[in-house]
C-alpha atoms as a PDB file:
ATOM      1  CA  MET A   1       9.935 -54.247  45.801  1.00  0.00           C
ATOM      2  CA  LYS A   2       6.498 -52.570  47.334  1.00  0.00           C
ATOM      3  CA  GLN A   3       8.534 -50.052  49.166  1.00  0.00           C
ATOM      4  CA  TYR A   4      10.373 -49.047  45.882  1.00  0.00           C
ATOM      5  CA  VAL A   5       7.012 -48.633  43.945  1.00  0.00           C
ATOM      6  CA  PHE A   6       5.668 -46.428  46.733  1.00  0.00           C
ATOM      7  CA  ILE A   7       8.878 -44.214  46.510  1.00  0.00           C
ATOM      8  CA  ILE A   8       8.433 -43.654  42.698  1.00  0.00           C
ATOM      9  CA  ALA A   9       4.806 -43.113  43.187  1.00  0.00           C
ATOM     10  CA  ALA A  10       5.288 -40.551  45.949  1.00  0.00           C
ATOM     11  CA  ALA A  11       7.990 -38.745  43.815  1.00  0.00           C
ATOM     12  CA  THR A  12       5.674 -38.540  40.899  1.00  0.00           C
ATOM     13  CA  LEU A  13       3.034 -37.032  43.082  1.00  0.00           C
ATOM     14  CA  TRP A  14       5.286 -34.577  44.532  1.00  0.00           C
ATOM     15  CA  ALA A  15       6.449 -33.584  40.990  1.00  0.00           C
ATOM     16  CA  GLY A  16       2.811 -32.943  39.946  1.00  0.00           C
ATOM     17  CA  VAL A  17       2.173 -30.821  42.858  1.00  0.00           C
ATOM     18  CA  ALA A  18       5.264 -28.885  42.004  1.00  0.00           C
ATOM     19  CA  PHE A  19       4.217 -28.278  38.771  1.00  0.00           C
ATOM     20  CA  ALA A  20       0.759 -27.338  39.553  1.00  0.00           C
ATOM     21  CA  GLN A  21       2.237 -24.755  42.077  1.00  0.00           C
ATOM     22  CA  GLY A  22       4.439 -23.500  39.653  1.00  0.00           C
ATOM     23  CA  GLU A  23       4.469 -19.959  37.653  1.00  0.00           C
ATOM     24  CA  PRO A  24       1.352 -19.052  36.163  1.00  0.00           C
ATOM     25  CA  PRO A  25       0.912 -19.491  32.331  1.00  0.00           C
ATOM     26  CA  ARG A  26       2.147 -16.673  30.049  1.00  0.00           C
ATOM     27  CA  THR A  27      -0.695 -14.569  28.699  1.00  0.00           C
ATOM     28  CA  VAL A  28      -1.645 -11.848  26.230  1.00  0.00           C
ATOM     29  CA  THR A  29      -4.519  -9.597  27.165  1.00  0.00           C
ATOM     30  CA  VAL A  30      -6.067  -7.794  24.190  1.00  0.00           C
ATOM     31  CA  VAL A  31      -9.238  -5.865  23.534  1.00  0.00           C
ATOM     32  CA  GLY A  32     -11.175  -6.048  20.188  1.00  0.00           C
ATOM     33  CA  PHE A  33     -13.488  -3.613  18.594  1.00  0.00           C
ATOM     34  CA  ALA A  34     -15.855  -3.936  15.508  1.00  0.00           C
ATOM     35  CA  SER A  35     -18.381  -1.320  14.428  1.00  0.00           C
ATOM     36  CA  THR A  36     -20.979  -1.142  11.376  1.00  0.00           C
ATOM     37  CA  VAL A  37     -23.384   1.314  10.197  1.00  0.00           C
ATOM     38  CA  ILE A  38     -26.901   0.217   9.163  1.00  0.00           C
ATOM     39  CA  MET A  39     -29.941   2.246   7.923  1.00  0.00           C
ATOM     40  CA  ALA A  40     -32.777   2.762  10.281  1.00  0.00           C
ATOM     41  CA  ASP A  41     -35.853   1.175   9.304  1.00  0.00           C
ATOM     42  CA  ASN A  42     -38.590   2.075  11.940  1.00  0.00           C
ATOM     43  CA  VAL A  43     -39.435   5.435  13.741  1.00  0.00           C
ATOM     44  CA  ALA A  44     -41.032   5.890  17.367  1.00  0.00           C
ATOM     45  CA  TRP A  45     -42.759   9.253  17.326  1.00  0.00           C
ATOM     46  CA  HIS A  46     -43.523  10.453  20.503  1.00  0.00           C
ATOM     47  CA  LEU A  47     -46.463  12.977  20.376  1.00  0.00           C
ATOM     48  CA  THR A  48     -46.942  14.887  23.776  1.00  0.00           C
ATOM     49  CA  VAL A  49     -50.374  16.570  24.141  1.00  0.00           C
ATOM     50  CA  THR A  50     -50.310  19.424  26.264  1.00  0.00           C
ATOM     51  CA  VAL A  51     -53.272  21.665  27.465  1.00  0.00           C
ATOM     52  CA  LYS A  52     -53.487  24.578  29.965  1.00  0.00           C
ATOM     53  CA  ASP A  53     -56.489  25.989  31.644  1.00  0.00           C
ATOM     54  CA  ASP A  54     -57.501  27.524  34.861  1.00  0.00           C
ATOM     55  CA  ASP A  55     -60.744  25.378  34.669  1.00  0.00           C
ATOM     56  CA  GLN A  56     -59.467  21.767  35.458  1.00  0.00           C
ATOM     57  CA  GLU A  57     -62.972  20.503  33.996  1.00  0.00           C
ATOM     58  CA  LYS A  58     -62.049  21.759  30.379  1.00  0.00           C
ATOM     59  CA  LEU A  59     -58.733  20.222  30.271  1.00  0.00           C
ATOM     60  CA  ARG A  60     -59.996  16.690  29.453  1.00  0.00           C
ATOM     61  CA  THR A  61     -62.281  18.253  26.783  1.00  0.00           C
ATOM     62  CA  GLN A  62     -59.411  20.238  24.975  1.00  0.00           C
ATOM     63  CA  ALA A  63     -57.024  17.234  25.330  1.00  0.00           C
ATOM     64  CA  ASP A  64     -59.761  14.920  23.727  1.00  0.00           C
ATOM     65  CA  GLU A  65     -59.993  17.440  20.782  1.00  0.00           C
ATOM     66  CA  ILE A  66     -56.384  17.133  20.204  1.00  0.00           C
ATOM     67  CA  LEU A  67     -56.414  13.506  20.332  1.00  0.00           C
ATOM     68  CA  THR A  68     -59.053  13.285  17.907  1.00  0.00           C
ATOM     69  CA  GLN A  69     -56.864  15.070  15.357  1.00  0.00           C
ATOM     70  CA  VAL A  70     -54.033  12.803  16.266  1.00  0.00           C
ATOM     71  CA  MET A  71     -56.252   9.653  15.768  1.00  0.00           C
ATOM     72  CA  ALA A  72     -57.440  11.153  12.363  1.00  0.00           C
ATOM     73  CA  ALA A  73     -53.844  11.933  10.969  1.00  0.00           C
ATOM     74  CA  ALA A  74     -53.003   8.337  11.898  1.00  0.00           C
ATOM     75  CA  ASP A  75     -56.072   7.224   9.970  1.00  0.00           C
ATOM     76  CA  ARG A  76     -54.693   9.267   6.875  1.00  0.00           C
ATOM     77  CA  LEU A  77     -51.251   7.705   7.198  1.00  0.00           C
ATOM     78  CA  GLY A  78     -52.884   4.347   7.346  1.00  0.00           C
ATOM     79  CA  ILE A  79     -51.388   3.482  10.740  1.00  0.00           C
ATOM     80  CA  ASP A  80     -52.433   0.100  12.332  1.00  0.00           C
ATOM     81  CA  ARG A  81     -53.998   0.782  15.704  1.00  0.00           C
ATOM     82  CA  ASN A  82     -51.695  -2.035  17.225  1.00  0.00           C
ATOM     83  CA  ASN A  83     -48.850   0.533  16.514  1.00  0.00           C
ATOM     84  CA  ILE A  84     -50.527   3.373  18.646  1.00  0.00           C
ATOM     85  CA  ALA A  85     -49.931   3.465  22.405  1.00  0.00           C
ATOM     86  CA  LEU A  86     -51.544   5.945  24.524  1.00  0.00           C
ATOM     87  CA  GLY A  87     -49.731   6.981  27.993  1.00  0.00           C
ATOM     88  CA  LYS A  88     -51.196   8.039  31.061  1.00  0.00           C
ATOM     89  CA  VAL A  89     -52.681  11.234  31.766  1.00  0.00           C
ATOM     90  CA  THR A  90     -50.949  13.526  34.201  1.00  0.00           C
ATOM     91  CA  ILE A  91     -52.527  17.002  35.514  1.00  0.00           C
ATOM     92  CA  ASN A  92     -50.323  19.373  37.405  1.00  0.00           C
ATOM     93  CA  MET A  93     -50.957  22.518  39.096  1.00  0.00           C
ATOM     94  CA  ARG A  94     -48.881  25.596  38.003  1.00  0.00           C
ATOM     95  CA  TYR A  95     -48.174  28.629  40.066  1.00  0.00           C
ATOM     96  CA  LYS A  96     -47.443  32.286  38.822  1.00  0.00           C
ATOM     97  CA  GLN A  97     -43.786  33.371  38.715  1.00  0.00           C
ATOM     98  CA  LYS A  98     -42.383  36.278  40.658  1.00  0.00           C
ATOM     99  CA  LYS A  99     -38.997  37.534  39.955  1.00  0.00           C
ATOM    100  CA  ARG A 100     -38.161  34.159  38.005  1.00  0.00           C
ATOM    101  CA  ARG A 101     -39.390  32.166  40.938  1.00  0.00           C
ATOM    102  CA  GLU A 102     -42.571  30.218  41.719  1.00  0.00           C
ATOM    103  CA  SER A 103     -45.092  31.934  43.980  1.00  0.00           C
ATOM    104  CA  ASP A 104     -47.473  30.257  46.227  1.00  0.00           C
ATOM    105  CA  LYS A 105     -50.407  31.992  43.773  1.00  0.00           C
ATOM    106  CA  PHE A 106     -52.287  29.460  41.625  1.00  0.00           C
ATOM    107  CA  SER A 107     -51.688  30.055  37.825  1.00  0.00           C
ATOM    108  CA  HIS A 108     -53.285  27.246  36.066  1.00  0.00           C
ATOM    109  CA  TYR A 109     -53.638  23.632  35.644  1.00  0.00           C
ATOM    110  CA  GLU A 110     -51.702  21.744  32.862  1.00  0.00           C
ATOM    111  CA  LEU A 111     -52.646  18.244  31.563  1.00  0.00           C
ATOM    112  CA  SER A 112     -50.117  16.379  29.319  1.00  0.00           C
ATOM    113  CA  GLN A 113     -50.343  12.733  27.727  1.00  0.00           C
ATOM    114  CA  ARG A 114     -47.960  10.910  25.559  1.00  0.00           C
ATOM    115  CA  VAL A 115     -48.923   9.042  22.329  1.00  0.00           C
ATOM    116  CA  THR A 116     -46.198   6.838  20.909  1.00  0.00           C
ATOM    117  CA  ILE A 117     -46.758   5.914  17.142  1.00  0.00           C
ATOM    118  CA  THR A 118     -44.525   3.352  15.576  1.00  0.00           C
ATOM    119  CA  GLN A 119     -43.691   4.025  11.952  1.00  0.00           C
ATOM    120  CA  THR A 120     -42.645   0.834   9.893  1.00  0.00           C
ATOM    121  CA  ASP A 121     -42.582   2.311   6.378  1.00  0.00           C
ATOM    122  CA  ILE A 122     -39.671   4.866   6.967  1.00  0.00           C
ATOM    123  CA  GLU A 123     -39.608   6.067   3.200  1.00  0.00           C
ATOM    124  CA  ARG A 124     -42.706   8.087   4.227  1.00  0.00           C
ATOM    125  CA  TYR A 125     -40.862  10.040   7.220  1.00  0.00           C
ATOM    126  CA  ASP A 126     -41.481  13.464   5.470  1.00  0.00           C
ATOM    127  CA  GLU A 127     -45.346  12.699   5.322  1.00  0.00           C
ATOM    128  CA  TYR A 128     -45.481  11.580   8.860  1.00  0.00           C
ATOM    129  CA  TRP A 129     -43.465  14.681   9.808  1.00  0.00           C
ATOM    130  CA  GLN A 130     -46.019  16.868   8.193  1.00  0.00           C
ATOM    131  CA  GLU A 131     -49.071  15.346   9.684  1.00  0.00           C
ATOM    132  CA  PHE A 132     -47.937  15.362  13.157  1.00  0.00           C
ATOM    133  CA  THR A 133     -46.236  18.844  13.332  1.00  0.00           C
ATOM    134  CA  ALA A 134     -49.603  20.299  11.805  1.00  0.00           C
ATOM    135  CA  ILE A 135     -51.360  19.612  14.912  1.00  0.00           C
ATOM    136  CA  GLU A 136     -51.578  22.371  17.447  1.00  0.00           C
ATOM    137  CA  GLY A 137     -51.145  21.414  20.987  1.00  0.00           C
ATOM    138  CA  VAL A 138     -48.705  18.583  20.336  1.00  0.00           C
ATOM    139  CA  ARG A 139     -44.866  18.478  20.798  1.00  0.00           C
ATOM    140  CA  VAL A 140     -43.231  16.213  18.501  1.00  0.00           C
ATOM    141  CA  GLY A 141     -40.353  13.857  19.271  1.00  0.00           C
ATOM    142  CA  GLN A 142     -38.898  10.719  17.611  1.00  0.00           C
ATOM    143  CA  ASN A 143     -36.436   7.935  17.870  1.00  0.00           C
ATOM    144  CA  PHE A 144     -34.939   5.882  14.956  1.00  0.00           C
ATOM    145  CA  PHE A 145     -34.292   2.298  15.424  1.00  0.00           C
ATOM    146  CA  THR A 146     -33.760  -1.031  13.246  1.00  0.00           C
ATOM    147  CA  SER A 147     -35.365  -4.170  13.237  1.00  0.00           C
ATOM    148  CA  GLN A 148     -31.970  -5.464  12.501  1.00  0.00           C
ATOM    149  CA  LEU A 149     -30.410  -4.524  15.729  1.00  0.00           C
ATOM    150  CA  GLU A 150     -29.930  -7.762  17.490  1.00  0.00           C
ATOM    151  CA  PRO A 151     -28.655  -9.865  14.527  1.00  0.00           C
ATOM    152  CA  THR A 152     -26.072  -7.156  13.777  1.00  0.00           C
ATOM    153  CA  ARG A 153     -25.002  -6.818  17.640  1.00  0.00           C
ATOM    154  CA  ARG A 154     -24.546 -10.521  17.331  1.00  0.00           C
ATOM    155  CA  GLN A 155     -22.174 -10.263  14.384  1.00  0.00           C
ATOM    156  CA  MET A 156     -20.270  -7.437  15.669  1.00  0.00           C
ATOM    157  CA  ARG A 157     -19.399  -9.466  18.940  1.00  0.00           C
ATOM    158  CA  ILE A 158     -17.950 -12.205  16.690  1.00  0.00           C
ATOM    159  CA  ASP A 159     -16.047  -9.587  14.541  1.00  0.00           C
ATOM    160  CA  ALA A 160     -14.625  -8.041  17.566  1.00  0.00           C
ATOM    161  CA  LEU A 161     -13.421 -11.425  19.078  1.00  0.00           C
ATOM    162  CA  ASN A 162     -11.662 -12.156  15.598  1.00  0.00           C
ATOM    163  CA  ALA A 163     -10.099  -8.740  15.766  1.00  0.00           C
ATOM    164  CA  ALA A 164      -8.982  -9.446  19.227  1.00  0.00           C
ATOM    165  CA  LYS A 165      -7.316 -12.805  18.222  1.00  0.00           C
ATOM    166  CA  GLU A 166      -5.691 -11.159  15.198  1.00  0.00           C
ATOM    167  CA  LYS A 167      -4.329  -8.512  17.572  1.00  0.00           C
ATOM    168  CA  ALA A 168      -2.953 -11.092  20.067  1.00  0.00           C
ATOM    169  CA  GLU A 169      -1.533 -13.109  17.255  1.00  0.00           C
ATOM    170  CA  ASP A 170       0.441 -10.038  15.810  1.00  0.00           C
ATOM    171  CA  LEU A 171       1.736  -9.191  19.477  1.00  0.00           C
ATOM    172  CA  ALA A 172       2.750 -12.703  20.227  1.00  0.00           C
ATOM    173  CA  ALA A 173       4.772 -12.994  16.741  1.00  0.00           C
ATOM    174  CA  VAL A 174       6.870  -9.836  17.669  1.00  0.00           C
ATOM    175  CA  VAL A 175       8.223 -11.783  20.785  1.00  0.00           C
ATOM    176  CA  GLY A 176       8.707 -15.137  18.893  1.00  0.00           C
ATOM    177  CA  GLY A 177       5.589 -16.585  20.415  1.00  0.00           C
ATOM    178  CA  SER A 178       2.265 -18.029  19.345  1.00  0.00           C
ATOM    179  CA  VAL A 179      -1.220 -17.651  20.562  1.00  0.00           C
ATOM    180  CA  GLY A 180      -2.922 -20.578  22.429  1.00  0.00           C
ATOM    181  CA  ARG A 181      -6.337 -21.046  23.938  1.00  0.00           C
ATOM    182  CA  ALA A 182      -8.531 -18.255  25.101  1.00  0.00           C
ATOM    183  CA  LEU A 183      -8.575 -18.184  29.058  1.00  0.00           C
ATOM    184  CA  SER A 184     -11.339 -15.758  29.382  1.00  0.00           C
ATOM    185  CA  ILE A 185     -13.613 -13.635  27.158  1.00  0.00           C
ATOM    186  CA  SER A 186     -15.634 -10.770  28.548  1.00  0.00           C
ATOM    187  CA  GLU A 187     -17.588  -7.526  27.390  1.00  0.00           C
ATOM    188  CA  PHE A 188     -16.515  -5.658  30.489  1.00  0.00           C
ATOM    189  CA  LYS A 189     -12.935  -4.470  31.276  1.00  0.00           C
ATOM    190  CA  PRO A 190     -11.290  -5.721  34.336  1.00  0.00           C
ATOM    191  CA  ASN A 191     -12.941  -4.076  37.287  1.00  0.00           C
ATOM    192  CA  PRO A 192     -15.726  -2.240  35.307  1.00  0.00           C
ATOM    193  CA  THR A 193     -17.443   0.634  36.770  1.00  0.00           C
ATOM    194  CA  GLN A 194     -21.398   1.119  36.460  1.00  0.00           C
ATOM    195  CA  ALA A 195     -20.904   3.556  33.534  1.00  0.00           C
ATOM    196  CA  ASP A 196     -18.831   0.828  31.799  1.00  0.00           C
ATOM    197  CA  ILE A 197     -21.460  -1.717  32.259  1.00  0.00           C
ATOM    198  CA  ASP A 198     -24.086   0.877  31.092  1.00  0.00           C
ATOM    199  CA  LEU A 199     -21.950   1.299  28.016  1.00  0.00           C
ATOM    200  CA  VAL A 200     -21.930  -2.204  27.019  1.00  0.00           C
ATOM    201  CA  ALA A 201     -25.629  -2.201  27.130  1.00  0.00           C
ATOM    202  CA  ASN A 202     -25.964   0.733  24.995  1.00  0.00           C
ATOM    203  CA  LEU A 203     -23.227   0.456  22.270  1.00  0.00           C
ATOM    204  CA  THR A 204     -25.639   1.547  19.577  1.00  0.00           C
ATOM    205  CA  ALA A 205     -25.414   5.292  18.618  1.00  0.00           C
ATOM    206  CA  VAL A 206     -28.516   6.680  17.022  1.00  0.00           C
ATOM    207  CA  MET A 207     -28.043   9.515  14.648  1.00  0.00           C
ATOM    208  CA  GLY A 208     -30.653  11.673  15.823  1.00  0.00           C
ATOM    209  CA  GLY A 209     -32.176  15.177  14.810  1.00  0.00           C
ATOM    210  CA  GLY A 210     -34.314  15.475  11.584  1.00  0.00           C
ATOM    211  CA  LYS A 211     -34.472  13.131   8.634  1.00  0.00           C
ATOM    212  CA  PRO A 212     -32.980   9.838  10.032  1.00  0.00           C
ATOM    213  CA  GLU A 213     -29.764   8.787   8.329  1.00  0.00           C
ATOM    214  CA  LYS A 214     -27.761   5.918   9.997  1.00  0.00           C
ATOM    215  CA  ILE A 215     -27.422   3.761  12.999  1.00  0.00           C
ATOM    216  CA  GLU A 216     -23.966   2.723  14.343  1.00  0.00           C
ATOM    217  CA  VAL A 217     -23.698  -0.593  16.042  1.00  0.00           C
ATOM    218  CA  SER A 218     -20.464  -1.389  18.103  1.00  0.00           C
ATOM    219  CA  ALA A 219     -19.155  -4.182  20.202  1.00  0.00           C
ATOM    220  CA  ARG A 220     -16.052  -4.476  22.192  1.00  0.00           C
ATOM    221  CA  VAL A 221     -14.603  -7.573  23.811  1.00  0.00           C
ATOM    222  CA  TYR A 222     -11.756  -8.213  26.264  1.00  0.00           C
ATOM    223  CA  VAL A 223      -9.679 -11.458  25.855  1.00  0.00           C
ATOM    224  CA  VAL A 224      -6.980 -13.144  27.518  1.00  0.00           C
ATOM    225  CA  PHE A 225      -4.897 -15.673  25.495  1.00  0.00           C
ATOM    226  CA  GLU A 226      -2.501 -18.011  26.521  1.00  0.00           C
ATOM    227  CA  LEU A 227       0.991 -17.043  25.085  1.00  0.00           C
ATOM    228  CA  GLN A 228       2.960 -20.180  23.909  1.00  0.00           C
END
């Protein structure tokens, strides 16, 4: 009797091993994408102060005069000093050009310093632009962004996953199947390159140039579902 039980147990164990070593489950692999557009509500103004002189001692004085104008403009705009960041000062030696090539003959010193100002009342964009571009010796640039970026990114990932599931269900129905559990979910396609990884990290496209309009926020997910 004991031998009979042992034979049955051994047979059951062998069947379990055989099943475990059988063909892998059928799957359907899809990519889901979602995108939305939101308005920018903040601006990072990059004001680069640049002065040139053949007398190095005069550079700081000239730069301070320009910075005083920048701070005065900030005061007129009512900007909180916590939204103003002063970058480091760099001084470089410049050399005279000869036939479009730099010679070894000294020309002048050049000092530059970046001031970054964050604008949170974007409806006054034109006013800020006029104030900053009126200052001589300042190169003006800006980046538009939104305080709602991360919540929107989170929702786009969920929407992308829903889109992937819907696509998988459509494909499965064509072959008379249905979608089971998700076996893997990833924001990276199989064997991603560094460029692919960077793309996932920067799926926000900012509409640049001139007055801000919109910011596009996107998400893409790769999903492997079990095909039943």
